[in-house]
Short mmCIF file of C-alpha atoms in Angstrom, two decimals:
data_model
loop_
_atom_site.label_atom_id
_atom_site.label_comp_id
_atom_site.label_asym_id
_atom_site.label_seq_id
_atom_site.Cartn_x
_atom_site.Cartn_y
_atom_site.Cartn_z
CA MET A 555 65.65 102.60 175.48
CA ALA A 556 62.52 104.28 176.86
CA GLU A 557 59.40 104.08 174.70
CA ILE A 558 55.66 104.67 174.88
CA ARG A 559 53.94 101.73 176.56
CA PRO A 560 50.51 101.06 178.05
CA SER A 561 50.29 102.41 181.60
CA SER A 562 49.22 98.93 182.67
CA CYS A 563 52.84 97.84 182.18
CA TYR A 564 53.67 99.97 185.23
CA ALA A 565 50.56 99.28 187.31
CA GLY A 566 52.54 97.28 189.87
CA HIS A 567 54.73 100.31 190.60
CA ALA A 568 51.90 102.79 191.17
CA PRO A 569 51.07 104.07 194.66
CA ALA A 570 47.79 103.21 196.33
CA ILE A 571 45.18 105.15 194.37
CA THR A 572 41.69 104.67 195.83
CA ASP A 573 38.29 104.59 194.18
CA ALA A 574 37.61 107.91 195.91
CA HIS A 575 40.61 109.48 194.15
CA VAL A 576 39.37 108.25 190.77
CA ALA A 577 35.84 109.45 191.48
CA ALA A 578 37.14 112.89 192.51
CA LEU A 579 39.07 113.27 189.26
CA GLU A 580 36.06 112.22 187.21
CA ALA A 581 33.69 114.60 189.03
CA LYS A 582 35.90 117.66 189.58
CA ASP A 583 38.45 117.29 186.73
CA TYR A 584 41.34 117.28 189.23
CA VAL A 585 42.42 115.61 192.46
CA VAL A 586 45.10 116.55 195.01
CA ILE A 587 46.70 113.74 197.01
CA ASP A 588 49.31 114.07 199.76
CA GLY A 589 51.55 111.43 201.30
CA LEU A 590 51.81 108.85 198.49
CA PHE A 591 55.52 109.43 197.78
CA PRO A 592 57.69 109.06 200.91
CA ARG A 593 61.08 109.49 199.21
CA VAL A 594 60.70 113.19 198.40
CA ASP A 595 63.91 114.27 200.16
CA GLU A 596 65.92 111.65 198.28
CA LEU A 597 64.37 112.67 194.99
CA ARG A 598 65.00 116.35 195.64
CA GLN A 599 68.63 115.67 196.47
CA ALA A 600 69.05 113.69 193.25
CA LEU A 601 67.43 116.39 191.09
CA ASP A 602 68.13 119.69 192.81
CA ASP A 603 71.56 120.33 191.35
CA ALA A 604 71.30 118.26 188.18
CA GLN A 605 71.83 119.84 184.78
CA TYR A 606 68.80 121.70 183.40
CA ARG A 607 68.23 123.41 180.08
CA LYS A 608 66.16 126.35 178.95
CA THR A 609 63.29 125.31 176.73
CA MET A 610 62.95 126.66 173.20
CA GLN A 611 59.92 128.65 174.32
CA SER A 612 60.12 132.37 175.07
CA GLU A 613 60.50 133.46 178.67
CA SER A 614 57.32 135.46 178.14
CA ILE A 615 55.65 132.04 178.12
CA ARG A 616 57.66 130.18 180.76
CA THR A 617 60.78 130.75 182.86
CA ASP A 618 61.59 127.24 184.03
CA ARG A 619 64.55 125.06 183.10
CA VAL A 620 63.88 121.39 182.41
CA ARG A 621 65.42 117.95 182.15
CA TRP A 622 63.88 114.70 180.94
CA VAL A 623 64.10 111.50 182.98
CA THR A 624 63.22 107.84 182.43
CA GLU A 625 62.75 104.73 184.55
CA GLU A 626 66.44 103.98 184.03
CA ASP A 627 67.53 106.97 186.15
CA GLY A 628 68.26 105.39 189.55
CA VAL A 629 66.08 106.53 192.45
CA VAL A 630 64.35 108.95 190.10
CA GLY A 631 63.50 106.02 187.84
CA ASP A 632 61.51 104.34 190.60
CA THR A 633 59.29 107.40 190.85
CA VAL A 634 58.99 107.65 187.07
CA ARG A 635 57.64 104.09 187.02
CA ALA A 636 55.20 104.96 189.80
CA LEU A 637 53.92 108.02 187.95
CA LYS A 638 53.57 106.06 184.72
CA GLY A 639 51.51 103.45 186.57
CA LEU A 640 48.97 106.04 187.74
CA GLY A 641 47.37 106.04 184.32
CA ASP A 642 46.15 102.49 184.76
CA ARG A 643 43.94 103.57 187.68
CA PHE A 644 42.84 106.96 186.37
CA ALA A 645 42.09 106.02 182.75
CA PRO A 646 38.31 105.55 183.31
CA ALA A 647 38.08 109.06 184.80
CA VAL A 648 39.26 110.55 181.50
CA GLY A 649 37.01 108.35 179.37
CA TYR A 650 39.34 105.51 178.35
CA GLU A 651 39.64 101.85 179.19
CA ARG A 652 43.40 102.35 179.13
CA VAL A 653 45.93 105.08 178.48
CA ASP A 654 49.56 104.97 177.43
CA ALA A 655 52.52 106.09 179.51
CA PRO A 656 55.00 108.49 177.89
CA SER A 657 58.56 107.52 177.02
CA LYS A 658 59.91 109.98 179.60
CA CYS A 659 58.86 112.43 182.29
CA MET A 660 59.90 116.04 182.80
CA VAL A 661 61.48 117.78 185.76
CA ALA A 662 60.87 121.53 185.83
CA ARG A 663 62.95 123.85 188.01
CA TYR A 664 61.94 127.47 188.51
CA GLU A 665 64.20 129.97 190.24
CA GLN A 666 61.73 132.79 189.63
CA GLY A 667 58.86 133.62 187.31
CA GLY A 668 56.20 131.15 186.18
CA TYR A 669 54.32 129.69 183.21
CA ARG A 670 51.40 131.40 181.52
CA THR A 671 47.99 129.75 181.22
CA HIS A 672 47.84 126.85 178.77
CA LEU A 673 46.44 123.42 178.02
CA ASP A 674 48.98 120.60 178.09
CA HIS A 675 47.90 119.02 174.80
CA ASP A 676 47.28 122.14 172.71
CA PRO A 677 49.66 125.10 173.00
CA PRO A 678 48.55 128.53 171.77
CA SER A 679 49.36 129.38 168.16
CA ASP A 680 51.82 132.13 169.19
CA ASP A 681 53.99 129.53 170.91
CA ASP A 682 57.26 129.13 168.98
CA LEU A 683 56.88 125.34 169.24
CA TYR A 684 53.25 125.20 168.15
CA TRP A 685 53.75 123.02 165.07
CA LEU A 686 56.27 120.78 166.80
CA TRP A 687 53.81 120.16 169.62
CA LYS A 688 50.93 119.54 167.25
CA SER A 689 52.93 116.94 165.31
CA SER A 690 54.20 115.04 168.35
CA ARG A 691 51.99 112.38 169.92
CA GLU A 692 53.76 112.85 173.25
CA GLN A 693 52.35 116.37 173.34
CA SER A 694 49.16 116.39 171.26
CA GLY A 695 48.07 113.01 172.65
CA ARG A 696 48.06 114.09 176.30
CA VAL A 697 44.87 113.34 178.22
CA LEU A 698 46.02 113.09 181.85
CA THR A 699 48.57 115.21 183.73
CA ALA A 700 50.25 114.09 186.95
CA ILE A 701 52.60 116.44 188.84
CA LEU A 702 54.65 115.53 191.91
CA TYR A 703 56.09 118.46 193.87
CA LEU A 704 59.65 118.25 195.19
CA THR A 705 59.95 121.70 196.78
CA ASP A 706 62.01 122.35 199.91
CA PRO A 707 60.26 121.56 203.22
CA ASP A 708 60.21 125.25 204.14
CA PHE A 709 58.77 126.41 200.81
CA ASP A 710 55.75 128.55 201.72
CA ALA A 711 53.40 129.50 198.91
CA CYS A 712 52.08 132.41 200.99
CA LEU A 713 55.59 133.87 201.01
CA HIS A 714 57.18 132.51 197.85
CA GLY A 715 54.25 132.11 195.44
CA GLY A 716 54.51 129.32 192.89
CA CYS A 717 51.00 127.89 193.16
CA LEU A 718 49.50 125.86 190.35
CA ARG A 719 46.35 127.72 189.23
CA LEU A 720 43.64 125.48 187.79
CA PHE A 721 40.84 127.00 185.71
CA LEU A 722 37.83 124.73 186.17
CA GLY A 723 34.55 124.34 184.32
CA CYS A 724 35.87 125.86 181.09
CA ALA A 725 34.13 125.65 177.76
CA ASP A 726 35.55 123.19 175.22
CA GLY A 727 38.61 124.59 173.49
CA ASP A 728 39.27 127.35 176.03
CA ALA A 729 43.04 127.35 176.65
CA SER A 730 43.11 130.68 178.47
CA GLY A 731 40.73 129.98 181.33
CA GLU A 732 38.49 132.91 180.38
CA THR A 733 35.33 130.77 180.61
CA ALA A 734 36.22 129.15 183.94
CA THR A 735 33.40 128.87 186.46
CA SER A 736 35.88 128.50 189.33
CA ILE A 737 39.60 128.74 190.03
CA ARG A 738 41.66 126.59 192.39
CA ASP A 739 45.19 127.47 193.49
CA VAL A 740 47.21 124.45 194.61
CA ALA A 741 50.29 125.08 196.72
CA PRO A 742 53.39 123.09 195.65
CA VAL A 743 53.72 121.25 198.97
CA PRO A 744 56.61 118.75 198.92
CA GLY A 745 55.31 115.26 198.21
CA ARG A 746 51.96 116.53 196.92
CA LEU A 747 50.55 114.86 193.82
CA VAL A 748 48.17 116.77 191.56
CA VAL A 749 46.34 114.90 188.80
CA PHE A 750 44.03 116.63 186.33
CA LYS A 751 42.40 116.21 182.93
CA ALA A 752 44.90 117.58 180.43
CA ARG A 753 42.35 118.48 177.74
CA CYS A 754 39.87 120.52 179.76
CA VAL A 755 41.83 122.19 182.58
CA PRO A 756 43.80 125.26 181.53
CA HIS A 757 46.43 125.99 184.16
CA ALA A 758 49.30 128.28 185.00
CA VAL A 759 52.27 128.38 187.34
CA LEU A 760 52.01 131.58 189.36
CA GLU A 761 55.15 133.63 189.85
CA THR A 762 57.61 132.19 192.35
CA SER A 763 60.44 133.96 194.15
CA ARG A 764 62.16 130.75 195.28
CA ARG A 765 63.34 127.53 193.67
CA ARG A 766 60.38 125.35 192.78
CA LEU A 767 60.93 121.76 191.64
CA ALA A 768 58.32 119.43 190.14
CA LEU A 769 58.24 116.11 188.25
CA SER A 770 55.51 115.79 185.60
CA CYS A 771 54.12 112.81 183.69
CA TRP A 772 51.64 113.12 180.83
CA HIS A 773 49.57 110.07 179.94
CA LEU A 774 48.46 109.67 176.34
CA ALA A 775 45.30 108.61 174.58
CA PRO A 776 45.81 105.10 173.19
CA GLU A 777 46.36 104.78 169.48
CA ALA A 778 43.33 103.62 167.53
#
């Protein structure tokens, strides 16, 4: 059964993260890396037509459907292990000697719509799941977000939308992005990995008009 473990348990499965990648995350609060995951087509095929469920959150907040996956899920499991192992390299960039990997990762599939601006560890108080999130370590303990895009090869953000909008340089506690000093839109290119600091980068999924598939892993602050 999947459980929370130190990311170092998966370090041998992680792709080749360089010192430059770690330094970029530390300095800019995010890093975008292409080409680390060569099995994108296989992953997309395994996940494209799987069963997804609506979240308990209102569609005014998010319109995606999700499923949870673990390292026991075949070809998907290999990638889950790789994403969990990223935390071992990136932990110093978020101020920790080590971080913990979650028990499971989330696949999000959008057919249309998006996800309003939020912080991954601290949902707004009008969110229906606010108290559930606050009481769950796998949500409130998030310090590092890693997202791998599994969109179709001909997905074009200029035509279809669906960019990840990052609000950078925000004041502490700003979950809306209102205090951002800059904004970066990241296109969901297939095989692209985006890693950012979960506690200081408000972000949103901009409206998409075409299926948009992504696999997310949230690393957790270690327990004291």
